Amino acid sequence: MPSLPDTDKAPDTAKVPRQRHSAPVVSVRDVEHTYGGGRGTESVTALGPVSLEIPAGEFLVLVGPSGCGKSTLLRLIAGFERASSGEVEVFGEQPEPGSQAGIVFQQPRLFPWRTVGDNVGLALKYAGVPRAERAGRTAELLERVGLADTSGRRIWQISGGQQQRVAIARALAGGKRLLLLDEPFAALDALTRERLQEDLRTVSAETGTTSVFVTHSVDEAVFLGTRTVVLSARPGRVALDIPIGLPRTGTGPDELRGLPEYAALRAEIGTAVRDAAR
Ligand SMILES: Nc1ncnc2c1ncn2[C@@H]1O[C@H](COP(=O)(O)OP(=O)(O)O)[C@@H](O)[C@H]1O
Ligand SMILES: [Mg+2]
């Protein structure tokens, strides 16, 4: 006689591994961050508590009033700061500076006396790309950021927008699967800024690199992101966390900005940012 199923045991289905959700790229759990507070200094709680999970391929845009802790959150993810409390993990590990993420700052950090190509080539060298492959990879990266003809020019000879493109190429050169960008277009004129937004949107859709992008601009958040997180005034907390379900490819910038969903998202995020600043 076949034995009856043992009802005390977990049913067979429990042996089937749970449906695999790939682990988040960035995981921020109950994070608070306070600066100072040492002898004689006043402490400033800049951020939190904040919890956030960023899955692979997400382009998350962080928006919020000045001083609400956006850069602090980015620096915690980059490993430049350790959270006062809570946990930050990147690819399941404690972040170490320069190890898991490529970083782009508001002011491009380049070698001004070197050529565009050398700046990218050096980033490839630091990333361990063999010498023989560097020229080809440099050309590819410069093509990707729209600088194919600029390789031989020196950094001081090119415009601010072009310099920021070089900075993006350098960040991509590391081959990191995470990009952190802190207001990279804030110092650029409006037209240059729009061009870089369009190109970054395309690059991110093509490479699928997980990105965290900080900005003041609601339009930039809607245009660039697959998701927007609005932080409240200091100490920053998540005031709104909203997916941006706009097409990532095949839709031109004007067409995109003309979509009714675009206007609706702008309005909703704009309201949240204004409320957050109160
Ligand atoms: N190194 C630091 N030491 C002390 N206070 C800091 C430091 N960095 C930032 N702060 C303070 O923390 C708060 C958040 O700063 P930050 O993260 O740079 O904001 P945001 O990028 O949103 O403008 C601000 O009040 C700022 O003055
Ligand atoms: Mg900042």
mmCIF file of C-alpha atoms and ligand atoms in Angstrom:
data_model
loop_
_atom_site.group_PDB
_atom_site.id
_atom_site.type_symbol
_atom_site.label_atom_id
_atom_site.label_comp_id
_atom_site.label_asym_id
_atom_site.label_seq_id
_atom_site.Cartn_x
_atom_site.Cartn_y
_atom_site.Cartn_z
ATOM 1 C CA MET A 1 0.000 0.000 0.000
ATOM 2 C CA PRO A 2 1.453 3.339 -0.914
ATOM 3 C CA SER A 3 2.155 5.462 2.118
ATOM 4 C CA LEU A 4 -0.147 8.344 2.696
ATOM 5 C CA PRO A 5 1.337 11.760 2.377
ATOM 6 C CA ASP A 6 2.787 12.972 5.630
ATOM 7 C CA THR A 7 0.647 15.990 6.352
ATOM 8 C CA ASP A 8 3.103 17.366 8.908
ATOM 9 C CA LYS A 9 5.641 17.888 6.191
ATOM 10 C CA ALA A 10 5.580 20.988 4.131
ATOM 11 C CA PRO A 11 3.825 20.347 0.818
ATOM 12 C CA ASP A 12 5.942 19.475 -2.183
ATOM 13 C CA THR A 13 5.592 22.898 -3.664
ATOM 14 C CA ALA A 14 7.727 24.267 -0.832
ATOM 15 C CA LYS A 15 10.689 22.381 -2.274
ATOM 16 C CA VAL A 16 10.397 24.306 -5.509
ATOM 17 C CA PRO A 17 12.662 27.306 -5.097
ATOM 18 C CA ARG A 18 10.700 30.468 -4.700
ATOM 19 C CA GLN A 19 10.391 32.428 -7.879
ATOM 20 C CA ARG A 20 13.750 34.113 -8.245
ATOM 21 C CA HIS A 21 13.635 37.860 -8.081
ATOM 22 C CA SER A 22 17.111 39.066 -8.866
ATOM 23 C CA ALA A 23 18.622 40.851 -5.876
ATOM 24 C CA PRO A 24 18.420 44.641 -5.938
ATOM 25 C CA VAL A 25 21.519 46.505 -7.101
ATOM 26 C CA VAL A 26 21.159 49.056 -4.312
ATOM 27 C CA SER A 27 19.460 48.425 -1.035
ATOM 28 C CA VAL A 28 19.049 51.205 1.533
ATOM 29 C CA ARG A 29 17.443 50.117 4.794
ATOM 30 C CA ASP A 30 16.350 52.530 7.528
ATOM 31 C CA VAL A 31 19.269 54.798 6.767
ATOM 32 C CA GLU A 32 19.873 57.972 8.714
ATOM 33 C CA HIS A 33 22.883 60.191 8.399
ATOM 34 C CA THR A 34 24.138 62.870 10.750
ATOM 35 C CA TYR A 35 27.174 65.059 10.186
ATOM 36 C CA GLY A 36 29.328 66.516 12.948
ATOM 37 C CA GLY A 37 28.324 66.285 16.573
ATOM 38 C CA GLY A 38 31.940 65.903 17.620
ATOM 39 C CA ARG A 39 33.380 68.005 20.434
ATOM 40 C CA GLY A 40 32.142 71.560 20.096
ATOM 41 C CA THR A 41 30.431 71.014 16.741
ATOM 42 C CA GLU A 42 26.733 71.056 16.188
ATOM 43 C CA SER A 43 25.325 67.948 14.593
ATOM 44 C CA VAL A 44 23.208 68.118 11.433
ATOM 45 C CA THR A 45 20.877 65.264 10.605
ATOM 46 C CA ALA A 46 20.984 65.383 6.829
ATOM 47 C CA LEU A 47 18.970 62.357 5.852
ATOM 48 C CA GLY A 48 16.432 59.810 6.857
ATOM 49 C CA PRO A 49 15.240 57.476 7.865
ATOM 50 C CA VAL A 50 15.131 56.310 4.255
ATOM 51 C CA SER A 51 14.527 52.849 2.807
ATOM 52 C CA LEU A 52 14.880 52.212 -0.903
ATOM 53 C CA GLU A 53 15.507 49.265 -3.194
ATOM 54 C CA ILE A 54 16.832 49.830 -6.672
ATOM 55 C CA PRO A 55 16.555 46.853 -9.030
ATOM 56 C CA ALA A 56 18.891 46.203 -11.955
ATOM 57 C CA GLY A 57 18.262 48.376 -14.976
ATOM 58 C CA GLU A 58 16.382 51.094 -13.084
ATOM 59 C CA PHE A 59 17.150 54.734 -13.846
ATOM 60 C CA LEU A 60 16.181 56.336 -10.582
ATOM 61 C CA VAL A 61 16.048 60.111 -10.356
ATOM 62 C CA LEU A 62 16.239 61.705 -6.924
ATOM 63 C CA VAL A 63 14.621 65.120 -6.641
ATOM 64 C CA GLY A 64 14.198 67.373 -3.643
ATOM 65 C CA PRO A 65 14.843 70.818 -2.219
ATOM 66 C CA SER A 66 18.376 72.057 -1.777
ATOM 67 C CA GLY A 67 20.036 70.664 1.345
ATOM 68 C CA CYS A 68 17.577 67.769 1.786
ATOM 69 C CA GLY A 69 20.302 65.139 1.658
ATOM 70 C CA LYS A 70 20.360 64.060 -2.012
ATOM 71 C CA SER A 71 24.147 64.221 -2.311
ATOM 72 C CA THR A 72 24.447 62.581 1.089
ATOM 73 C CA LEU A 73 22.370 59.635 -0.082
ATOM 74 C CA LEU A 74 24.471 59.359 -3.230
ATOM 75 C CA ARG A 75 27.709 59.509 -1.217
ATOM 76 C CA LEU A 76 26.416 56.757 1.074
ATOM 77 C CA ILE A 77 25.691 54.575 -1.975
ATOM 78 C CA ALA A 78 29.123 55.441 -3.412
ATOM 79 C CA GLY A 79 30.778 54.420 -0.138
ATOM 80 C CA PHE A 80 32.273 57.881 0.499
ATOM 81 C CA GLU A 81 30.330 58.048 3.774
ATOM 82 C CA ARG A 82 29.154 55.387 6.190
ATOM 83 C CA ALA A 83 25.554 55.758 7.348
ATOM 84 C CA SER A 84 25.143 56.859 10.972
ATOM 85 C CA SER A 85 22.501 54.161 11.256
ATOM 86 C CA GLY A 86 20.821 51.645 9.006
ATOM 87 C CA GLU A 87 22.334 49.675 6.163
ATOM 88 C CA VAL A 88 23.435 50.401 2.622
ATOM 89 C CA GLU A 89 24.288 47.540 0.294
ATOM 90 C CA VAL A 90 25.417 47.639 -3.315
ATOM 91 C CA PHE A 91 25.392 44.312 -5.145
ATOM 92 C CA GLY A 92 24.878 42.730 -1.730
ATOM 93 C CA GLU A 93 27.990 44.271 -0.196
ATOM 94 C CA GLN A 94 28.978 47.280 1.814
ATOM 95 C CA PRO A 95 29.915 49.952 -0.731
ATOM 96 C CA GLU A 96 33.589 50.856 -1.096
ATOM 97 C CA PRO A 97 34.657 54.094 -2.822
ATOM 98 C CA GLY A 98 35.448 53.586 -6.476
ATOM 99 C CA SER A 99 34.658 49.901 -6.355
ATOM 100 C CA GLN A 100 31.055 49.235 -7.373
ATOM 101 C CA ALA A 101 29.940 52.437 -9.098
ATOM 102 C CA GLY A 102 30.983 54.886 -11.788
ATOM 103 C CA ILE A 103 30.454 58.454 -10.597
ATOM 104 C CA VAL A 104 29.741 61.731 -12.387
ATOM 105 C CA PHE A 105 29.833 64.991 -10.442
ATOM 106 C CA GLN A 106 28.426 68.447 -11.209
ATOM 107 C CA GLN A 107 31.887 69.644 -12.188
ATOM 108 C CA PRO A 108 33.653 67.153 -14.445
ATOM 109 C CA ARG A 109 36.850 65.897 -12.816
ATOM 110 C CA LEU A 110 39.266 65.525 -15.691
ATOM 111 C CA PHE A 111 42.952 66.032 -16.499
ATOM 112 C CA PRO A 112 42.715 69.416 -18.250
ATOM 113 C CA TRP A 113 46.121 69.302 -19.938
ATOM 114 C CA ARG A 114 45.519 65.861 -21.445
ATOM 115 C CA THR A 115 43.529 64.996 -24.537
ATOM 116 C CA VAL A 116 39.953 63.742 -24.513
ATOM 117 C CA GLY A 117 41.177 60.336 -25.677
ATOM 118 C CA ASP A 118 43.838 60.152 -22.958
ATOM 119 C CA ASN A 119 41.270 60.996 -20.283
ATOM 120 C CA VAL A 120 39.129 58.070 -21.369
ATOM 121 C CA GLY A 121 42.152 55.831 -21.964
ATOM 122 C CA LEU A 122 43.373 56.435 -18.407
ATOM 123 C CA ALA A 123 39.992 55.446 -17.012
ATOM 124 C CA LEU A 124 40.227 52.227 -19.030
ATOM 125 C CA LYS A 125 43.749 51.650 -17.703
ATOM 126 C CA TYR A 126 42.546 52.063 -14.091
ATOM 127 C CA ALA A 127 39.723 49.651 -14.908
ATOM 128 C CA GLY A 128 42.324 47.060 -15.923
ATOM 129 C CA VAL A 129 41.606 47.055 -19.655
ATOM 130 C CA PRO A 130 44.727 45.738 -21.465
ATOM 131 C CA ARG A 131 46.708 48.328 -23.409
ATOM 132 C CA ALA A 132 45.997 46.678 -26.768
ATOM 133 C CA GLU A 133 42.242 47.101 -26.316
ATOM 134 C CA ARG A 134 42.248 50.659 -25.029
ATOM 135 C CA ALA A 135 42.301 52.584 -28.301
ATOM 136 C CA GLY A 136 39.345 50.659 -29.685
ATOM 137 C CA ARG A 137 37.350 50.945 -26.465
ATOM 138 C CA THR A 138 38.143 54.677 -26.227
ATOM 139 C CA ALA A 139 36.792 55.215 -29.740
ATOM 140 C CA GLU A 140 33.636 53.256 -28.882
ATOM 141 C CA LEU A 141 33.020 55.212 -25.689
ATOM 142 C CA LEU A 142 33.599 58.587 -27.352
ATOM 143 C CA GLU A 143 31.227 57.597 -30.134
ATOM 144 C CA ARG A 144 28.644 56.622 -27.530
ATOM 145 C CA VAL A 145 28.732 60.038 -25.843
ATOM 146 C CA GLY A 146 28.800 61.940 -29.145
ATOM 147 C CA LEU A 147 32.478 62.926 -29.102
ATOM 148 C CA ALA A 148 33.869 60.802 -31.916
ATOM 149 C CA ASP A 149 35.758 63.715 -33.524
ATOM 150 C CA THR A 150 37.195 65.173 -30.343
ATOM 151 C CA SER A 151 39.636 62.502 -29.241
ATOM 152 C CA GLY A 152 42.792 64.511 -29.963
ATOM 153 C CA ARG A 153 41.658 67.779 -28.385
ATOM 154 C CA ARG A 154 42.734 68.850 -24.941
ATOM 155 C CA ILE A 155 40.169 69.197 -22.169
ATOM 156 C CA TRP A 156 40.766 72.934 -21.790
ATOM 157 C CA GLN A 157 39.972 73.340 -25.507
ATOM 158 C CA ILE A 158 36.468 71.878 -25.357
ATOM 159 C CA SER A 159 33.175 73.254 -23.993
ATOM 160 C CA GLY A 160 31.657 72.525 -20.583
ATOM 161 C CA GLY A 161 29.056 70.270 -22.178
ATOM 162 C CA GLN A 162 31.737 68.319 -24.011
ATOM 163 C CA GLN A 163 33.731 68.022 -20.795
ATOM 164 C CA GLN A 164 30.701 66.546 -19.073
ATOM 165 C CA ARG A 165 30.392 64.060 -21.948
ATOM 166 C CA VAL A 166 34.007 63.034 -21.327
ATOM 167 C CA ALA A 167 33.173 62.583 -17.636
ATOM 168 C CA ILE A 168 30.278 60.294 -18.585
ATOM 169 C CA ALA A 169 32.531 58.332 -20.955
ATOM 170 C CA ARG A 170 35.063 57.926 -18.119
ATOM 171 C CA ALA A 171 32.349 56.729 -15.751
ATOM 172 C CA LEU A 172 31.197 54.197 -18.376
ATOM 173 C CA ALA A 173 34.810 53.148 -19.052
ATOM 174 C CA GLY A 174 35.007 51.438 -15.675
ATOM 175 C CA GLY A 175 32.455 48.932 -16.949
ATOM 176 C CA LYS A 176 30.531 49.322 -13.698
ATOM 177 C CA ARG A 177 26.978 48.143 -13.606
ATOM 178 C CA LEU A 178 25.953 51.127 -11.473
ATOM 179 C CA LEU A 179 26.251 54.828 -12.329
ATOM 180 C CA LEU A 180 25.812 57.599 -9.762
ATOM 181 C CA LEU A 181 25.307 61.103 -11.147
ATOM 182 C CA ASP A 182 25.075 64.166 -8.891
ATOM 183 C CA GLU A 183 23.486 67.076 -10.797
ATOM 184 C CA PRO A 184 25.814 66.481 -13.751
ATOM 185 C CA PHE A 185 24.021 68.948 -16.038
ATOM 186 C CA ALA A 186 23.304 71.709 -13.511
ATOM 187 C CA ALA A 187 26.131 73.974 -14.669
ATOM 188 C CA LEU A 188 25.286 73.717 -18.391
ATOM 189 C CA ASP A 189 23.276 76.092 -20.553
ATOM 190 C CA ALA A 190 19.728 75.018 -21.394
ATOM 191 C CA LEU A 191 20.366 73.832 -24.950
ATOM 192 C CA THR A 192 23.486 71.827 -24.076
ATOM 193 C CA ARG A 193 21.657 70.385 -21.127
ATOM 194 C CA GLU A 194 18.794 69.160 -23.335
ATOM 195 C CA ARG A 195 21.210 67.525 -25.752
ATOM 196 C CA LEU A 196 23.020 65.731 -22.955
ATOM 197 C CA GLN A 197 19.715 64.612 -21.448
ATOM 198 C CA GLU A 198 18.676 63.110 -24.772
ATOM 199 C CA ASP A 199 22.000 61.354 -25.215
ATOM 200 C CA LEU A 200 22.134 60.053 -21.649
ATOM 201 C CA ARG A 201 18.598 58.723 -22.048
ATOM 202 C CA THR A 202 19.661 56.843 -25.177
ATOM 203 C CA VAL A 203 22.906 55.567 -23.636
ATOM 204 C CA SER A 204 21.072 54.325 -20.562
ATOM 205 C CA ALA A 205 18.401 52.586 -22.635
ATOM 206 C CA GLU A 206 21.113 50.947 -24.769
ATOM 207 C CA THR A 207 23.398 49.830 -21.956
ATOM 208 C CA GLY A 208 20.722 49.090 -19.332
ATOM 209 C CA THR A 209 23.110 50.389 -16.662
ATOM 210 C CA THR A 210 21.431 50.907 -13.313
ATOM 211 C CA SER A 211 21.632 54.615 -12.507
ATOM 212 C CA VAL A 212 20.908 57.005 -9.667
ATOM 213 C CA PHE A 213 20.693 60.584 -10.896
ATOM 214 C CA VAL A 214 20.269 63.618 -8.632
ATOM 215 C CA THR A 215 18.624 66.789 -9.920
ATOM 216 C CA HIS A 216 16.618 69.858 -8.913
ATOM 217 C CA SER A 217 14.692 69.717 -12.151
ATOM 218 C CA VAL A 218 11.277 68.091 -12.293
ATOM 219 C CA ASP A 219 11.404 68.001 -16.089
ATOM 220 C CA GLU A 220 14.753 66.230 -16.010
ATOM 221 C CA ALA A 221 13.318 63.658 -13.591
ATOM 222 C CA VAL A 222 10.381 62.851 -15.873
ATOM 223 C CA PHE A 223 12.457 62.920 -19.047
ATOM 224 C CA LEU A 224 15.338 60.753 -17.829
ATOM 225 C CA GLY A 225 14.003 58.404 -15.232
ATOM 226 C CA THR A 226 12.241 55.076 -15.136
ATOM 227 C CA ARG A 227 11.355 56.060 -11.564
ATOM 228 C CA THR A 228 11.396 59.267 -9.533
ATOM 229 C CA VAL A 229 11.894 59.554 -5.801
ATOM 230 C CA VAL A 230 11.105 62.909 -4.205
ATOM 231 C CA LEU A 231 12.832 63.624 -0.901
ATOM 232 C CA SER A 232 11.288 65.936 1.692
ATOM 233 C CA ALA A 233 13.192 68.880 3.180
ATOM 234 C CA ARG A 234 16.068 68.003 5.539
ATOM 235 C CA PRO A 235 16.305 65.445 6.948
ATOM 236 C CA GLY A 236 15.274 63.961 3.597
ATOM 237 C CA ARG A 237 12.698 61.198 3.626
ATOM 238 C CA VAL A 238 10.858 59.600 0.750
ATOM 239 C CA ALA A 239 7.903 61.893 0.016
ATOM 240 C CA LEU A 240 6.965 60.294 -3.313
ATOM 241 C CA ASP A 241 8.200 57.194 -5.122
ATOM 242 C CA ILE A 242 6.672 56.904 -8.560
ATOM 243 C CA PRO A 243 7.393 54.841 -11.690
ATOM 244 C CA ILE A 244 7.851 56.720 -14.960
ATOM 245 C CA GLY A 245 6.263 54.459 -17.524
ATOM 246 C CA LEU A 246 7.207 56.430 -20.623
ATOM 247 C CA PRO A 247 8.664 54.702 -23.701
ATOM 248 C CA ARG A 248 12.464 54.364 -23.448
ATOM 249 C CA THR A 249 13.210 53.999 -27.134
ATOM 250 C CA GLY A 250 11.733 54.993 -30.447
ATOM 251 C CA THR A 251 10.127 58.213 -29.214
ATOM 252 C CA GLY A 252 11.803 61.547 -29.907
ATOM 253 C CA PRO A 253 12.227 64.137 -27.152
ATOM 254 C CA ASP A 254 9.534 66.487 -28.480
ATOM 255 C CA GLU A 255 7.059 63.688 -28.978
ATOM 256 C CA LEU A 256 7.823 62.413 -25.483
ATOM 257 C CA ARG A 257 7.339 65.833 -23.896
ATOM 258 C CA GLY A 258 4.062 66.168 -25.792
ATOM 259 C CA LEU A 259 2.529 63.020 -24.307
ATOM 260 C CA PRO A 260 -0.357 63.613 -21.872
ATOM 261 C CA GLU A 261 1.298 61.158 -19.404
ATOM 262 C CA TYR A 262 4.393 63.356 -19.489
ATOM 263 C CA ALA A 263 2.437 66.421 -18.419
ATOM 264 C CA ALA A 264 0.590 64.456 -15.742
ATOM 265 C CA LEU A 265 3.836 63.120 -14.243
ATOM 266 C CA ARG A 266 5.406 66.570 -14.302
ATOM 267 C CA ALA A 267 2.414 67.971 -12.463
ATOM 268 C CA GLU A 268 2.364 65.225 -9.833
ATOM 269 C CA ILE A 269 6.108 65.334 -9.171
ATOM 270 C CA GLY A 270 6.137 69.140 -9.261
ATOM 271 C CA THR A 271 3.459 69.271 -6.586
ATOM 272 C CA ALA A 272 5.338 66.770 -4.417
ATOM 273 C CA VAL A 273 8.568 68.778 -4.738
ATOM 274 C CA ARG A 274 6.815 72.028 -3.817
ATOM 275 C CA ASP A 275 5.103 70.366 -0.837
ATOM 276 C CA ALA A 276 8.426 68.836 0.220
ATOM 277 C CA ALA A 277 10.096 72.245 0.232
ATOM 278 C CA ARG A 278 7.529 73.731 2.607
HETATM 279 N N1 LIG B 1 30.428 67.229 5.175
HETATM 280 C C1 LIG B 1 29.395 67.817 5.791
HETATM 281 N N2 LIG B 1 29.487 68.273 7.058
HETATM 282 C C2 LIG B 1 28.444 68.849 7.680
HETATM 283 N N3 LIG B 1 27.238 69.039 7.113
HETATM 284 C C3 LIG B 1 27.081 68.615 5.851
HETATM 285 C C4 LIG B 1 28.136 67.998 5.113
HETATM 286 N N4 LIG B 1 27.670 67.684 3.883
HETATM 287 C C5 LIG B 1 26.386 68.090 3.861
HETATM 288 N N5 LIG B 1 26.034 68.654 5.034
HETATM 289 C C6 LIG B 1 24.711 69.172 5.377
HETATM 290 O O1 LIG B 1 23.774 68.120 5.215
HETATM 291 C C7 LIG B 1 22.580 68.586 4.603
HETATM 292 C C8 LIG B 1 22.323 67.809 3.323
HETATM 293 O O2 LIG B 1 23.342 68.108 2.394
HETATM 294 P P1 LIG B 1 23.391 67.505 0.930
HETATM 295 O O3 LIG B 1 23.289 66.032 1.021
HETATM 296 O O4 LIG B 1 24.587 68.069 0.258
HETATM 297 O O5 LIG B 1 22.037 68.079 0.304
HETATM 298 P P2 LIG B 1 21.554 68.236 -1.223
HETATM 299 O O6 LIG B 1 22.500 67.486 -2.079
HETATM 300 O O7 LIG B 1 20.170 67.679 -1.235
HETATM 301 O O8 LIG B 1 21.541 69.698 -1.528
HETATM 302 C C9 LIG B 1 22.775 70.087 4.400
HETATM 303 O O9 LIG B 1 22.161 70.756 5.467
HETATM 304 C C10 LIG B 1 24.272 70.249 4.404
HETATM 305 O O10 LIG B 1 24.621 71.523 4.871
HETATM 306 MG MG MG B 2 23.781 68.102 -3.619
#
